[in-house]
Amino acid sequence: MAKLKVTWIKSDIGYPGDQKRTIEALGLRRLNHSVIKEDSVAMRGMIVKVRHLVRVEEVS
């Protein structure tokens, strides 16, 4: 199964609380922090919700 590298690139200040909670649920703790997650439908849905705040790359 593919893996995704998710990097938080833009502050969540001024965005709704649900987007802040999604960033936290992804495991991102501070700007420019990256996490590697398994690719799944649920993960893609979370990423789409905050796509303007994160950068996503596929990792082999």
Short mmCIF file of N, CA and C in Angstrom, two decimals:
data_model
loop_
_atom_site.label_atom_id
_atom_site.label_comp_id
_atom_site.label_asym_id
_atom_site.label_seq_id
_atom_site.Cartn_x
_atom_site.Cartn_y
_atom_site.Cartn_z
N MET A 1 0.84 -1.18 0.00
CA MET A 1 0.00 0.00 0.00
C MET A 1 0.89 1.25 0.00
N ALA A 2 0.45 2.27 -0.71
CA ALA A 2 1.23 3.49 -0.83
C ALA A 2 1.21 4.29 0.46
N LYS A 3 2.22 5.12 0.60
CA LYS A 3 2.30 6.00 1.77
C LYS A 3 2.33 7.43 1.27
N LEU A 4 1.81 8.32 2.12
CA LEU A 4 1.77 9.74 1.80
C LEU A 4 2.56 10.52 2.84
N LYS A 5 3.36 11.47 2.36
CA LYS A 5 4.06 12.38 3.26
C LYS A 5 3.26 13.68 3.27
N VAL A 6 2.75 14.04 4.44
CA VAL A 6 1.92 15.23 4.60
C VAL A 6 2.73 16.26 5.38
N THR A 7 2.89 17.45 4.82
CA THR A 7 3.65 18.53 5.45
C THR A 7 2.74 19.73 5.66
N TRP A 8 2.74 20.25 6.89
CA TRP A 8 1.93 21.42 7.22
C TRP A 8 2.70 22.66 6.76
N ILE A 9 2.13 23.43 5.81
CA ILE A 9 2.86 24.55 5.23
C ILE A 9 2.25 25.92 5.49
N LYS A 10 1.00 25.97 5.96
CA LYS A 10 0.34 27.26 6.19
C LYS A 10 -0.38 27.23 7.52
N SER A 11 -0.31 28.32 8.26
CA SER A 11 -0.92 28.41 9.59
C SER A 11 -2.43 28.23 9.51
N ASP A 12 -3.00 27.65 10.57
CA ASP A 12 -4.45 27.45 10.62
C ASP A 12 -5.16 28.59 11.36
N ILE A 13 -4.45 29.64 11.70
CA ILE A 13 -5.06 30.79 12.37
C ILE A 13 -6.07 31.43 11.42
N GLY A 14 -7.26 31.67 11.92
CA GLY A 14 -8.31 32.29 11.12
C GLY A 14 -9.17 31.30 10.36
N TYR A 15 -8.89 30.01 10.48
CA TYR A 15 -9.69 28.98 9.82
C TYR A 15 -10.61 28.32 10.85
N PRO A 16 -11.70 27.71 10.40
CA PRO A 16 -12.65 27.09 11.33
C PRO A 16 -12.02 26.01 12.20
N GLY A 17 -12.63 25.79 13.34
CA GLY A 17 -12.13 24.83 14.32
C GLY A 17 -12.04 23.41 13.79
N ASP A 18 -12.95 23.02 12.89
CA ASP A 18 -12.89 21.66 12.37
C ASP A 18 -11.62 21.43 11.55
N GLN A 19 -11.14 22.47 10.88
CA GLN A 19 -9.90 22.33 10.12
C GLN A 19 -8.70 22.25 11.06
N LYS A 20 -8.74 22.98 12.16
CA LYS A 20 -7.67 22.91 13.16
C LYS A 20 -7.62 21.51 13.77
N ARG A 21 -8.79 20.94 14.04
CA ARG A 21 -8.84 19.58 14.60
C ARG A 21 -8.37 18.54 13.58
N THR A 22 -8.62 18.77 12.30
CA THR A 22 -8.16 17.85 11.26
C THR A 22 -6.64 17.86 11.18
N ILE A 23 -6.03 19.04 11.25
CA ILE A 23 -4.57 19.15 11.27
C ILE A 23 -4.01 18.37 12.45
N GLU A 24 -4.63 18.52 13.61
CA GLU A 24 -4.20 17.81 14.81
C GLU A 24 -4.38 16.30 14.65
N ALA A 25 -5.49 15.89 14.05
CA ALA A 25 -5.77 14.46 13.86
C ALA A 25 -4.79 13.83 12.87
N LEU A 26 -4.26 14.62 11.96
CA LEU A 26 -3.25 14.11 11.03
C LEU A 26 -1.91 13.89 11.73
N GLY A 27 -1.77 14.41 12.93
CA GLY A 27 -0.53 14.24 13.68
C GLY A 27 0.46 15.36 13.49
N LEU A 28 0.01 16.45 12.88
CA LEU A 28 0.90 17.59 12.63
C LEU A 28 0.91 18.49 13.86
N ARG A 29 2.10 18.85 14.31
CA ARG A 29 2.24 19.59 15.56
C ARG A 29 2.67 21.04 15.38
N ARG A 30 3.40 21.35 14.32
CA ARG A 30 3.88 22.71 14.10
C ARG A 30 4.10 22.90 12.60
N LEU A 31 4.24 24.15 12.18
CA LEU A 31 4.49 24.43 10.77
C LEU A 31 5.76 23.73 10.30
N ASN A 32 5.74 23.28 9.08
CA ASN A 32 6.85 22.56 8.42
C ASN A 32 7.11 21.19 9.03
N HIS A 33 6.19 20.70 9.86
CA HIS A 33 6.29 19.35 10.41
C HIS A 33 5.69 18.39 9.39
N SER A 34 6.33 17.23 9.19
CA SER A 34 5.86 16.23 8.24
C SER A 34 5.56 14.93 8.95
N VAL A 35 4.57 14.22 8.45
CA VAL A 35 4.25 12.88 8.93
C VAL A 35 4.04 11.98 7.72
N ILE A 36 4.28 10.69 7.91
CA ILE A 36 4.05 9.71 6.85
C ILE A 36 2.86 8.88 7.27
N LYS A 37 1.86 8.82 6.41
CA LYS A 37 0.61 8.11 6.69
C LYS A 37 0.32 7.12 5.58
N GLU A 38 -0.40 6.05 5.94
CA GLU A 38 -0.87 5.09 4.95
C GLU A 38 -1.94 5.77 4.09
N ASP A 39 -1.94 5.48 2.79
CA ASP A 39 -2.93 6.02 1.89
C ASP A 39 -4.24 5.24 2.06
N SER A 40 -5.31 5.95 2.36
CA SER A 40 -6.63 5.32 2.49
C SER A 40 -7.69 6.35 2.13
N VAL A 41 -8.90 5.89 1.98
CA VAL A 41 -9.99 6.79 1.63
C VAL A 41 -10.20 7.81 2.75
N ALA A 42 -10.15 7.37 4.00
CA ALA A 42 -10.35 8.28 5.13
C ALA A 42 -9.23 9.33 5.18
N MET A 43 -8.00 8.90 4.96
CA MET A 43 -6.86 9.82 4.99
C MET A 43 -6.98 10.84 3.86
N ARG A 44 -7.38 10.38 2.67
CA ARG A 44 -7.56 11.31 1.55
C ARG A 44 -8.64 12.34 1.86
N GLY A 45 -9.70 11.91 2.53
CA GLY A 45 -10.77 12.84 2.90
C GLY A 45 -10.28 13.91 3.85
N MET A 46 -9.45 13.52 4.83
CA MET A 46 -8.89 14.49 5.77
C MET A 46 -7.98 15.47 5.04
N ILE A 47 -7.20 14.96 4.11
CA ILE A 47 -6.27 15.81 3.37
C ILE A 47 -7.03 16.80 2.49
N VAL A 48 -8.11 16.34 1.86
CA VAL A 48 -8.91 17.24 1.01
C VAL A 48 -9.49 18.38 1.84
N LYS A 49 -9.88 18.10 3.07
CA LYS A 49 -10.48 19.12 3.94
C LYS A 49 -9.50 20.25 4.25
N VAL A 50 -8.21 19.93 4.34
CA VAL A 50 -7.21 20.96 4.67
C VAL A 50 -6.16 21.10 3.55
N ARG A 51 -6.56 20.85 2.32
CA ARG A 51 -5.61 20.85 1.20
C ARG A 51 -4.93 22.20 0.99
N HIS A 52 -5.55 23.29 1.46
CA HIS A 52 -4.97 24.63 1.33
C HIS A 52 -3.93 24.90 2.43
N LEU A 53 -3.80 23.99 3.41
CA LEU A 53 -2.86 24.17 4.51
C LEU A 53 -1.69 23.19 4.47
N VAL A 54 -1.78 22.15 3.65
CA VAL A 54 -0.75 21.11 3.65
C VAL A 54 -0.23 20.84 2.24
N ARG A 55 0.92 20.18 2.20
CA ARG A 55 1.51 19.69 0.95
C ARG A 55 1.57 18.17 1.08
N VAL A 56 1.22 17.45 0.01
CA VAL A 56 1.18 15.99 0.04
C VAL A 56 2.07 15.44 -1.06
N GLU A 57 2.91 14.46 -0.69
CA GLU A 57 3.78 13.78 -1.64
C GLU A 57 3.64 12.28 -1.44
N GLU A 58 3.72 11.52 -2.54
CA GLU A 58 3.74 10.07 -2.40
C GLU A 58 5.14 9.62 -2.09
N VAL A 59 5.23 8.65 -1.17
CA VAL A 59 6.53 8.12 -0.75
C VAL A 59 6.54 6.64 -1.10
N SER A 60 7.63 6.19 -1.67
CA SER A 60 7.69 4.76 -2.04
C SER A 60 8.20 3.92 -0.89
#
